[in-house]
Coordinates of C-alpha atoms (C1' of nucleotides) in Angstrom, one line a residue:
Chain A
M14 CA -0.2 0.0 -0.2
P15 CA 1.2 3.5 -0.8
V16 CA 1.3 5.9 1.4
A17 CA 3.2 8.7 1.3
A18 CA 2.2 11.2 -1.6
S19 CA -1.6 10.9 -1.1
P20 CA -2.6 14.5 -1.2
R21 CA -5.4 13.6 0.8
L22 CA -3.6 12.8 3.9
D23 CA -1.0 15.6 3.9
S24 CA -4.3 18.1 3.9
T25 CA -5.3 16.1 6.9
R26 CA -2.3 17.0 9.0
R27 CA -2.8 21.1 7.7
K28 CA -4.0 23.5 10.4
P29 CA -7.1 23.4 11.1
V30 CA -9.7 25.8 9.7
F31 CA -12.9 27.0 11.0
A32 CA -16.0 29.2 9.2
L33 CA -18.6 29.8 12.1
V34 CA -22.0 31.2 9.7
D35 CA -24.3 33.1 11.4
G36 CA -27.9 34.3 10.1
N37 CA -27.3 37.8 11.5
N38 CA -31.2 39.1 13.4
F39 CA -32.3 35.6 12.6
Y40 CA -35.5 35.6 14.0
V41 CA -36.0 39.1 12.2
S42 CA -35.2 37.8 9.3
C43 CA -37.1 34.8 8.7
E44 CA -39.7 37.3 9.4
R45 CA -38.6 39.3 7.2
V46 CA -38.4 36.7 4.3
F47 CA -42.2 35.9 4.1
N48 CA -43.6 39.7 4.9
P49 CA -41.3 42.3 3.2
A50 CA -43.1 45.6 4.5
L51 CA -40.8 45.2 7.6
E52 CA -37.8 45.9 5.3
A53 CA -35.4 48.7 7.2
R54 CA -37.8 49.4 10.0
P55 CA -36.8 48.5 13.4
V56 CA -38.5 45.2 14.3
V57 CA -38.3 43.0 17.3
V58 CA -39.2 39.3 18.1
L59 CA -40.1 38.8 21.4
S60 CA -40.3 35.7 23.7
N61 CA -42.6 33.6 25.5
N62 CA -44.9 35.5 26.5
D63 CA -44.0 38.9 24.8
G64 CA -41.5 39.6 27.1
C65 CA -39.1 40.2 26.1
A66 CA -36.7 41.1 23.2
V67 CA -34.8 38.1 21.9
A68 CA -33.9 39.4 18.1
R69 CA -33.2 42.7 16.8
S70 CA -33.1 44.1 13.7
A71 CA -30.4 46.8 12.9
E72 CA -32.6 49.6 12.7
A73 CA -33.3 48.9 16.8
K74 CA -30.7 48.9 17.4
A75 CA -30.0 52.2 16.2
L76 CA -32.0 52.7 18.8
G77 CA -30.6 51.7 21.6
I78 CA -33.0 48.8 22.4
A79 CA -31.1 46.3 24.7
M80 CA -31.1 42.0 23.8
G81 CA -32.9 40.6 26.7
Q82 CA -35.0 44.2 27.5
P83 CA -38.5 43.9 28.1
W84 CA -41.0 45.3 26.0
F85 CA -43.1 46.8 29.0
Q86 CA -39.5 49.5 28.5
I87 CA -40.1 50.2 25.0
Q88 CA -43.1 49.8 23.6
S89 CA -44.0 53.5 23.2
M90 CA -41.8 53.5 20.9
A91 CA -44.0 51.9 19.0
Q92 CA -45.9 55.3 18.7
S93 CA -42.5 57.9 18.8
H94 CA -40.8 55.3 16.3
G95 CA -42.8 53.4 14.3
L96 CA -41.2 50.3 16.7
I97 CA -43.0 46.7 15.6
A98 CA -42.3 43.8 17.4
L99 CA -43.7 40.1 16.8
S100 CA -44.4 37.1 18.8
S101 CA -41.6 34.6 18.1
N102 CA -43.0 31.9 16.2
Y103 CA -40.8 29.1 16.3
E104 CA -42.3 26.3 14.1
L105 CA -41.0 29.0 11.5
Y106 CA -37.5 30.0 12.6
A107 CA -36.7 26.0 13.0
D108 CA -37.9 25.3 9.4
M109 CA -35.6 27.9 8.3
S110 CA -33.1 27.3 10.0
N111 CA -33.4 23.3 8.7
R112 CA -33.3 24.9 5.7
M113 CA -30.3 27.3 6.2
M114 CA -28.2 24.2 7.3
R115 CA -28.3 22.4 4.7
I116 CA -27.5 24.5 1.5
L117 CA -24.3 24.7 4.1
A118 CA -24.2 21.4 4.9
D119 CA -23.2 21.4 1.0
F120 CA -19.8 23.3 1.4
S121 CA -17.9 20.9 3.6
P122 CA -18.4 17.6 4.7
R123 CA -18.2 18.1 8.3
Q124 CA -20.8 20.4 9.9
E125 CA -21.5 21.7 13.3
V126 CA -25.1 22.7 13.9
Y127 CA -24.5 24.5 17.0
S128 CA -28.0 26.1 17.6
I129 CA -31.0 27.7 15.9
D130 CA -29.0 30.4 13.8
E131 CA -25.3 29.1 13.5
C132 CA -23.7 26.0 12.4
F133 CA -19.4 26.2 12.4
L134 CA -17.9 23.8 9.3
D135 CA -14.9 22.4 9.1
L136 CA -12.9 23.8 6.4
R137 CA -8.9 22.2 6.8
G138 CA -7.4 20.6 4.3
M139 CA -9.5 22.7 1.2
D140 CA -8.0 23.6 -1.8
V141 CA -9.7 26.6 -2.4
D142 CA -9.8 30.2 -2.0
L143 CA -12.1 30.4 1.4
T144 CA -12.3 34.2 1.6
L145 CA -14.1 33.4 -2.1
L146 CA -16.2 30.5 -0.8
A147 CA -17.9 32.2 2.0
H148 CA -18.4 35.2 -0.1
G149 CA -20.5 32.0 -2.2
M150 CA -22.4 30.5 1.5
R151 CA -23.3 33.9 1.9
Q152 CA -24.6 34.4 -2.1
R153 CA -26.5 31.4 -1.8
V154 CA -28.0 31.4 1.0
A155 CA -28.8 34.9 0.3
Q156 CA -30.5 34.0 -2.9
W157 CA -32.5 30.3 -2.3
I158 CA -34.4 31.0 1.5
G159 CA -33.6 35.2 1.5
I160 CA -31.7 34.2 4.5
P161 CA -28.6 37.3 5.3
V162 CA -25.3 35.3 7.1
G163 CA -22.5 36.5 9.0
I164 CA -19.3 34.2 8.1
G165 CA -16.0 33.8 9.5
I166 CA -13.1 31.8 9.6
G167 CA -10.1 31.3 12.0
E168 CA -7.3 28.1 12.9
S169 CA -9.7 27.7 16.0
K170 CA -13.3 27.9 16.8
T171 CA -12.9 30.5 19.5
L172 CA -11.0 32.4 16.0
A173 CA -13.6 31.2 13.7
K174 CA -16.4 33.2 16.4
L175 CA -14.5 36.4 17.1
A176 CA -13.4 37.2 12.9
N177 CA -17.5 36.4 12.5
H178 CA -17.3 39.3 15.5
L179 CA -15.6 41.2 12.9
A180 CA -17.6 40.9 10.1
K181 CA -20.2 42.6 11.3
K182 CA -19.1 45.1 13.1
Q183 CA -16.8 46.5 10.6
P184 CA -18.6 47.1 7.4
Q185 CA -15.3 46.9 4.9
W186 CA -15.3 42.7 5.5
Q187 CA -18.4 43.1 3.0
G188 CA -19.9 39.6 5.8
V189 CA -17.0 37.7 5.6
C190 CA -13.2 38.1 7.7
D191 CA -10.8 35.5 6.9
L192 CA -8.0 35.5 10.2
T193 CA -5.9 33.2 8.2
T194 CA -5.5 35.3 5.9
L195 CA -4.2 37.9 7.6
E196 CA -0.6 38.2 8.6
E197 CA -0.3 37.7 13.4
S198 CA 0.4 41.4 13.6
A199 CA -2.4 42.2 11.6
Q200 CA -4.7 40.1 14.3
D201 CA -3.4 41.2 16.7
R202 CA -4.2 44.6 15.7
L203 CA -8.1 43.9 14.9
M204 CA -7.7 41.6 18.5
A205 CA -7.2 45.0 20.5
C206 CA -10.3 46.5 18.7
V207 CA -12.5 43.9 20.8
D208 CA -13.8 44.3 24.1
V209 CA -12.5 40.7 26.0
G210 CA -16.3 40.6 27.6
D211 CA -17.3 39.8 23.6
V212 CA -15.1 36.7 23.3
W213 CA -16.7 33.3 23.0
G214 CA -16.9 32.1 26.6
V215 CA -16.1 35.3 28.3
G216 CA -19.6 35.6 30.1
R217 CA -20.0 39.0 32.5
R218 CA -18.4 37.7 35.0
L219 CA -15.3 37.3 34.1
K220 CA -15.4 40.0 32.4
E221 CA -15.0 42.2 35.4
Q222 CA -12.0 39.4 36.3
L223 CA -10.5 40.1 33.4
N224 CA -10.6 43.8 34.2
A225 CA -9.5 44.1 37.4
R226 CA -6.5 41.8 36.4
G227 CA -5.7 44.8 33.3
I228 CA -6.9 42.3 30.8
V229 CA -9.4 44.4 28.6
T230 CA -9.4 43.5 25.1
A231 CA -9.2 40.1 23.4
L232 CA -5.2 40.9 22.2
D233 CA -4.5 40.8 26.0
L234 CA -6.5 37.9 27.3
K235 CA -4.1 35.9 23.4
R236 CA -1.5 37.7 25.2
A237 CA -2.2 36.3 28.6
D238 CA 0.1 33.1 30.3
P239 CA -2.7 30.2 30.1
V240 CA -1.1 27.9 33.2
I241 CA -1.9 31.5 35.5
I242 CA -5.2 31.4 34.0
Q243 CA -5.9 28.3 34.5
R244 CA -4.8 28.7 38.3
Q245 CA -7.2 31.6 38.6
F246 CA -9.7 31.2 36.5
S247 CA -10.7 27.3 35.3
V248 CA -9.6 25.2 32.3
V249 CA -12.1 26.5 30.9
L250 CA -11.1 30.4 30.1
A251 CA -7.7 28.0 29.9
R252 CA -9.0 26.5 27.1
T253 CA -10.0 30.3 25.3
V254 CA -6.7 32.0 25.6
R255 CA -4.8 29.0 23.6
E256 CA -7.3 29.3 20.6
L257 CA -7.1 32.5 20.9
Q258 CA -3.8 31.9 20.0
G259 CA -4.3 29.2 17.3
I260 CA -4.2 26.4 19.3
S261 CA -7.8 24.4 18.2
C262 CA -8.9 22.8 21.6
L263 CA -12.0 22.9 21.0
P264 CA -13.5 19.6 17.8
L265 CA -15.7 20.0 16.0
E266 CA -18.6 17.7 16.7
S267 CA -20.6 16.9 14.1
M268 CA -22.6 14.4 16.1
V269 CA -25.8 15.5 18.1
A270 CA -25.5 14.1 21.4
P271 CA -28.4 12.8 22.7
R272 CA -29.8 15.5 25.7
Q273 CA -28.5 14.6 29.2
Q274 CA -31.7 16.5 30.6
I275 CA -35.0 17.7 29.0
I276 CA -36.6 20.8 30.3
V277 CA -40.1 22.0 29.7
S278 CA -41.3 25.3 31.5
R279 CA -43.2 29.0 31.3
S280 CA -44.6 31.5 32.8
F281 CA -48.2 31.9 32.9
G282 CA -50.2 34.7 30.5
K283 CA -51.4 35.9 34.4
P284 CA -50.7 34.6 37.6
V285 CA -52.1 31.4 38.7
W286 CA -52.9 30.5 42.0
Y287 CA -55.2 27.2 41.8
L288 CA -54.0 24.1 41.8
P289 CA -55.9 22.1 39.0
E290 CA -55.2 24.4 36.7
L291 CA -51.0 24.1 38.0
R292 CA -52.1 20.7 37.1
Q293 CA -53.1 20.8 34.0
A294 CA -49.9 23.5 33.3
I295 CA -48.0 20.5 34.8
T296 CA -49.2 17.3 32.6
A297 CA -49.0 19.6 30.2
H298 CA -45.3 20.3 30.2
M299 CA -44.5 16.3 31.0
S300 CA -46.3 15.8 27.7
R301 CA -44.1 18.0 25.7
A302 CA -40.6 17.0 27.7
A303 CA -41.9 13.1 27.3
E304 CA -41.7 13.4 22.9
K305 CA -38.8 14.9 23.2
L306 CA -37.3 12.0 25.5
R307 CA -39.2 10.0 22.6
T308 CA -37.9 12.0 19.7
Q309 CA -34.6 10.6 20.8
A310 CA -35.0 7.2 21.8
S311 CA -33.8 7.7 25.9
V312 CA -35.9 7.2 29.1
A313 CA -35.5 8.8 32.1
Q314 CA -35.1 7.7 35.8
M315 CA -35.4 11.1 37.4
V316 CA -38.3 13.9 37.6
Q317 CA -37.5 17.2 38.4
V318 CA -40.6 19.8 39.8
F319 CA -40.7 22.9 40.3
I320 CA -42.7 26.3 40.7
R321 CA -42.4 29.9 41.6
T322 CA -43.7 33.1 42.2
S323 CA -42.3 35.8 39.9
P324 CA -39.4 37.1 41.2
F325 CA -40.4 41.2 40.6
S326 CA -43.9 40.8 42.3
A327 CA -44.2 43.0 45.4
R328 CA -45.8 40.1 46.5
P329 CA -44.4 36.8 49.0
F330 CA -41.6 34.9 47.3
Y331 CA -42.1 31.2 47.1
S332 CA -40.2 28.9 44.4
Q333 CA -39.6 25.2 45.3
G334 CA -38.4 22.5 43.8
I335 CA -38.3 19.1 44.7
T336 CA -36.4 15.5 42.7
L337 CA -38.3 11.7 42.6
P338 CA -37.0 9.3 41.5
L339 CA -38.4 6.1 39.2
A340 CA -39.2 2.5 39.6
A341 CA -37.6 2.1 36.6
A342 CA -36.6 4.0 33.9
S343 CA -39.6 5.2 31.0
D344 CA -40.6 7.4 28.2
D345 CA -44.5 7.0 29.4
T346 CA -46.6 10.0 29.4
R347 CA -48.4 8.4 31.9
L348 CA -46.7 7.3 34.1
L349 CA -43.9 10.6 34.4
V350 CA -47.0 13.0 34.4
K351 CA -47.9 10.2 38.0
I352 CA -44.9 11.4 39.3
A353 CA -44.8 15.1 38.7
Q354 CA -47.9 15.3 39.9
Q355 CA -47.1 13.7 43.1
G356 CA -44.2 16.0 43.3
L357 CA -46.3 19.4 42.7
T358 CA -48.4 18.1 45.9
R359 CA -45.6 18.4 47.7
I360 CA -43.9 21.4 47.1
Y361 CA -47.4 23.0 46.1
R362 CA -48.2 26.1 49.3
A363 CA -51.7 27.6 49.4
G364 CA -51.6 31.5 48.8
Y365 CA -49.2 32.2 46.6
D366 CA -49.8 33.7 42.8
Y367 CA -47.8 31.3 40.9
Q368 CA -45.7 32.8 37.4
K369 CA -44.4 29.0 36.4
V370 CA -43.7 25.8 36.7
G371 CA -41.5 23.5 35.0
V372 CA -40.4 20.2 34.7
L373 CA -37.2 18.2 34.0
L374 CA -36.0 15.0 32.8
M375 CA -32.9 13.8 34.1
D376 CA -31.3 10.1 34.5
I377 CA -31.8 9.6 30.9
Q378 CA -30.3 6.8 29.1
P379 CA -30.2 5.1 25.7
K380 CA -34.2 2.9 25.4
G381 CA -33.2 -0.5 25.8
Q382 CA -29.9 -0.4 26.6
G383 CA -29.0 -1.6 29.7
A384 CA -31.9 0.3 31.2
R385 CA -32.1 -1.0 34.7
T386 CA -35.4 -1.8 36.0
D387 CA -37.4 -3.1 38.9
L388 CA -38.5 -6.4 40.3
F389 CA -41.8 -6.2 39.5
H390 CA -40.7 -5.8 35.9
D391 CA -43.3 -6.9 33.3
A392 CA -42.6 -7.0 29.7
Q393 CA -45.6 -7.5 28.3
H394 CA -47.2 -3.9 30.1
D395 CA -43.9 -2.4 28.3
R396 CA -44.9 -4.1 25.4
R397 CA -48.4 -2.4 25.3
T398 CA -46.9 0.7 26.8
D399 CA -44.8 1.5 24.3
Q400 CA -47.3 0.8 21.0
L401 CA -48.9 2.8 22.6
M402 CA -46.7 5.8 22.3
Q403 CA -46.2 5.4 19.1
T404 CA -49.3 5.7 18.3
L405 CA -49.4 9.0 19.8
D406 CA -46.7 10.2 18.6
S407 CA -47.7 9.6 14.7
I408 CA -50.9 10.8 15.1
N409 CA -49.7 14.1 16.0
A410 CA -47.0 13.8 14.0
R411 CA -49.5 13.4 11.1
M412 CA -52.3 15.0 12.1
G413 CA -50.7 18.4 13.8
K414 CA -49.1 19.0 17.2
H415 CA -51.8 18.1 20.2
T416 CA -54.3 16.8 18.1
L417 CA -54.0 14.2 21.0
K418 CA -52.9 14.2 24.0
L419 CA -54.1 13.5 28.0
A420 CA -57.6 15.0 29.1
G421 CA -55.5 16.3 31.8
E422 CA -53.6 18.9 29.6
G423 CA -57.0 21.1 29.4
F424 CA -58.8 21.8 26.4
V425 CA -59.8 26.0 27.5
Q426 CA -56.1 26.7 29.2
P427 CA -56.8 29.9 31.1
W428 CA -52.8 29.9 32.8
A429 CA -51.4 29.7 28.6
M430 CA -48.6 32.3 27.4
K431 CA -49.2 35.2 25.6
R432 CA -48.3 35.0 22.0
N433 CA -50.2 38.1 21.2
R434 CA -48.2 39.4 18.3
H435 CA -48.2 36.2 16.3
T436 CA -46.7 35.5 12.9
P437 CA -48.3 32.1 10.9
A438 CA -46.6 29.6 10.6
Y439 CA -46.2 30.1 6.9
T440 CA -43.8 27.1 5.6
T441 CA -45.3 24.5 7.5
N442 CA -49.2 25.0 8.4
I443 CA -50.8 25.5 4.6
R444 CA -53.8 26.4 7.1
Q445 CA -52.2 29.5 8.6
L446 CA -50.7 30.2 4.9
A447 CA -54.2 30.7 3.0
R448 CA -55.5 32.8 5.6
A449 CA -52.1 35.4 5.8
W450 CA -53.1 35.4 2.1
A451 CA -56.9 35.7 2.8
K452 CA -55.6 39.0 4.6
Chain B
dT1057 C1' -50.3 45.7 34.9
dC1058 C1' -46.4 43.7 32.2
dT1059 C1' -39.5 40.7 33.0
dG1060 C1' -37.9 33.7 28.4
dG1061 C1' -36.7 29.7 28.0
dG1062 C1' -33.8 25.6 26.9
dG1063 C1' -28.9 23.8 27.9
dT1064 C1' -24.0 23.0 29.2
dC1065 C1' -19.2 22.2 31.6
dC1066 C1' -16.7 23.0 35.9
dT1067 C1' -16.1 23.3 40.8
dA1068 C1' -16.2 22.9 46.0
dG1069 C1' -18.1 20.3 49.5
dG1070 C1' -20.6 17.0 52.6
dA1071 C1' -20.9 11.6 53.2
dC1072 C1' -19.1 7.8 52.7
dC1073 C1' -15.1 4.2 52.3
dC1074 C1' -10.9 1.7 53.2
Chain C
dT753 C1' -9.0 7.5 73.9
dC754 C1' -6.0 9.3 70.4
dT755 C1' -4.7 9.3 65.6
dG756 C1' -4.3 10.5 59.1
dG757 C1' -5.4 11.1 54.4
dG758 C1' -6.4 9.7 50.0
dG759 C1' -10.2 8.5 46.6
dT760 C1' -15.3 8.3 45.0
dC761 C1' -19.6 9.5 44.4
dC762 C1' -22.8 12.7 44.4
dT763 C1' -25.0 17.3 44.9
dA764 C1' -26.0 21.9 44.4
dG765 C1' -24.6 26.0 42.4
dG766 C1' -21.8 29.0 39.6
dA767 C1' -20.8 30.3 34.9
dC768 C1' -21.5 30.2 30.7
dC769 C1' -23.9 30.1 25.3
dC770 C1' -27.7 31.5 22.5

DNA sequence: TCTGGGGTCCTAGGACCC
DNA sequence: TCTGGGGTCCTAGGACCC
């Protein structure tokens, strides 16, 4: 077998190169695709319950609206500045995300979908002009689905992130910043312009502590000694320092690992004090959680329930959670709901206005693979349960979410969240699309 | 009046064992 | 009655991300 002179082998030896591609103001951009009247106007997309702004158009950012700012604080700008606010439409964003990721996957054999609006691509050993390639990505995504994206390229994920940040902040890049084309001195000059708090992995707290030690810019952090950083902070931050130095420590993870915990929680549209309504919400949340669990072919052996009142209210605060084990790991909605309801009974206190409840599934294992079972385990019963859950999931997949559900979720849900500014599910629900056209 | 939801990883500290 | 240290496992809480 000839091993020398293999170009493939040579290329894998080259330094790692990563691209980070993300959608600009992704949720707002999705809305604009289907409603061009939103172009060139200040637009925000609100979080669940129409609580705060989670996506802002460039025009909204220019008005000084911060990420996560509560809607009631900026509501007056609707009148004064023509600000448009929309409830979030996750069905639409998830579908647009899938389309965007499929387009980008054609540009590299290895892709890591990192969040709903961004992915890493492995560009190592590609024998092409990467800057040109990136402009090609931008063009194709814009042409095929109408979403503007920004692209950063670097020798580590952290550098690709930083390049992406520069591509957005500095117009001269025209949406593509490729650090691998620059001399180190030129890279350093750019990093001197980036606040250390804008480095991936440095949050509010770390920024404060780093500033106190005189580390203010990304370049300062790059020049820090990772050994000292590890001693004074953590292994995580030391890794960030090395990544800034061009030493790739975080590999591309193209396999989607199954979730280790699954959370479903929602704030109520109004305060809830009545136990039966809390029970409905717990049943509804656990039904969603169990669906997610079955989607990834797992079972859970631990259930947590929590309830709390609003931390912003002047009324007395109460927050309590409880964790309950199952005798054997399960994905049966009915059993998980039953355990969660037992938990709720134990933590519920009368006399409070509750603002939020949630459930967690933990101790998650692959289904049917060395799962622990209890002493009185009944295989016949397991088979019937599996069939029932499969039927439930397939009917809901075919006929639409919530077609078939436990009666305990309630048919009238007085506690349901507010979504007063919701747009239609243009791409996934033909009935809603027809309604949108008829307007 | 009105302030999101869903994840991961690391660390410190306690319980327990040898 | 006095005396030690190391390892493991678990949990809670903190910090970060989008």
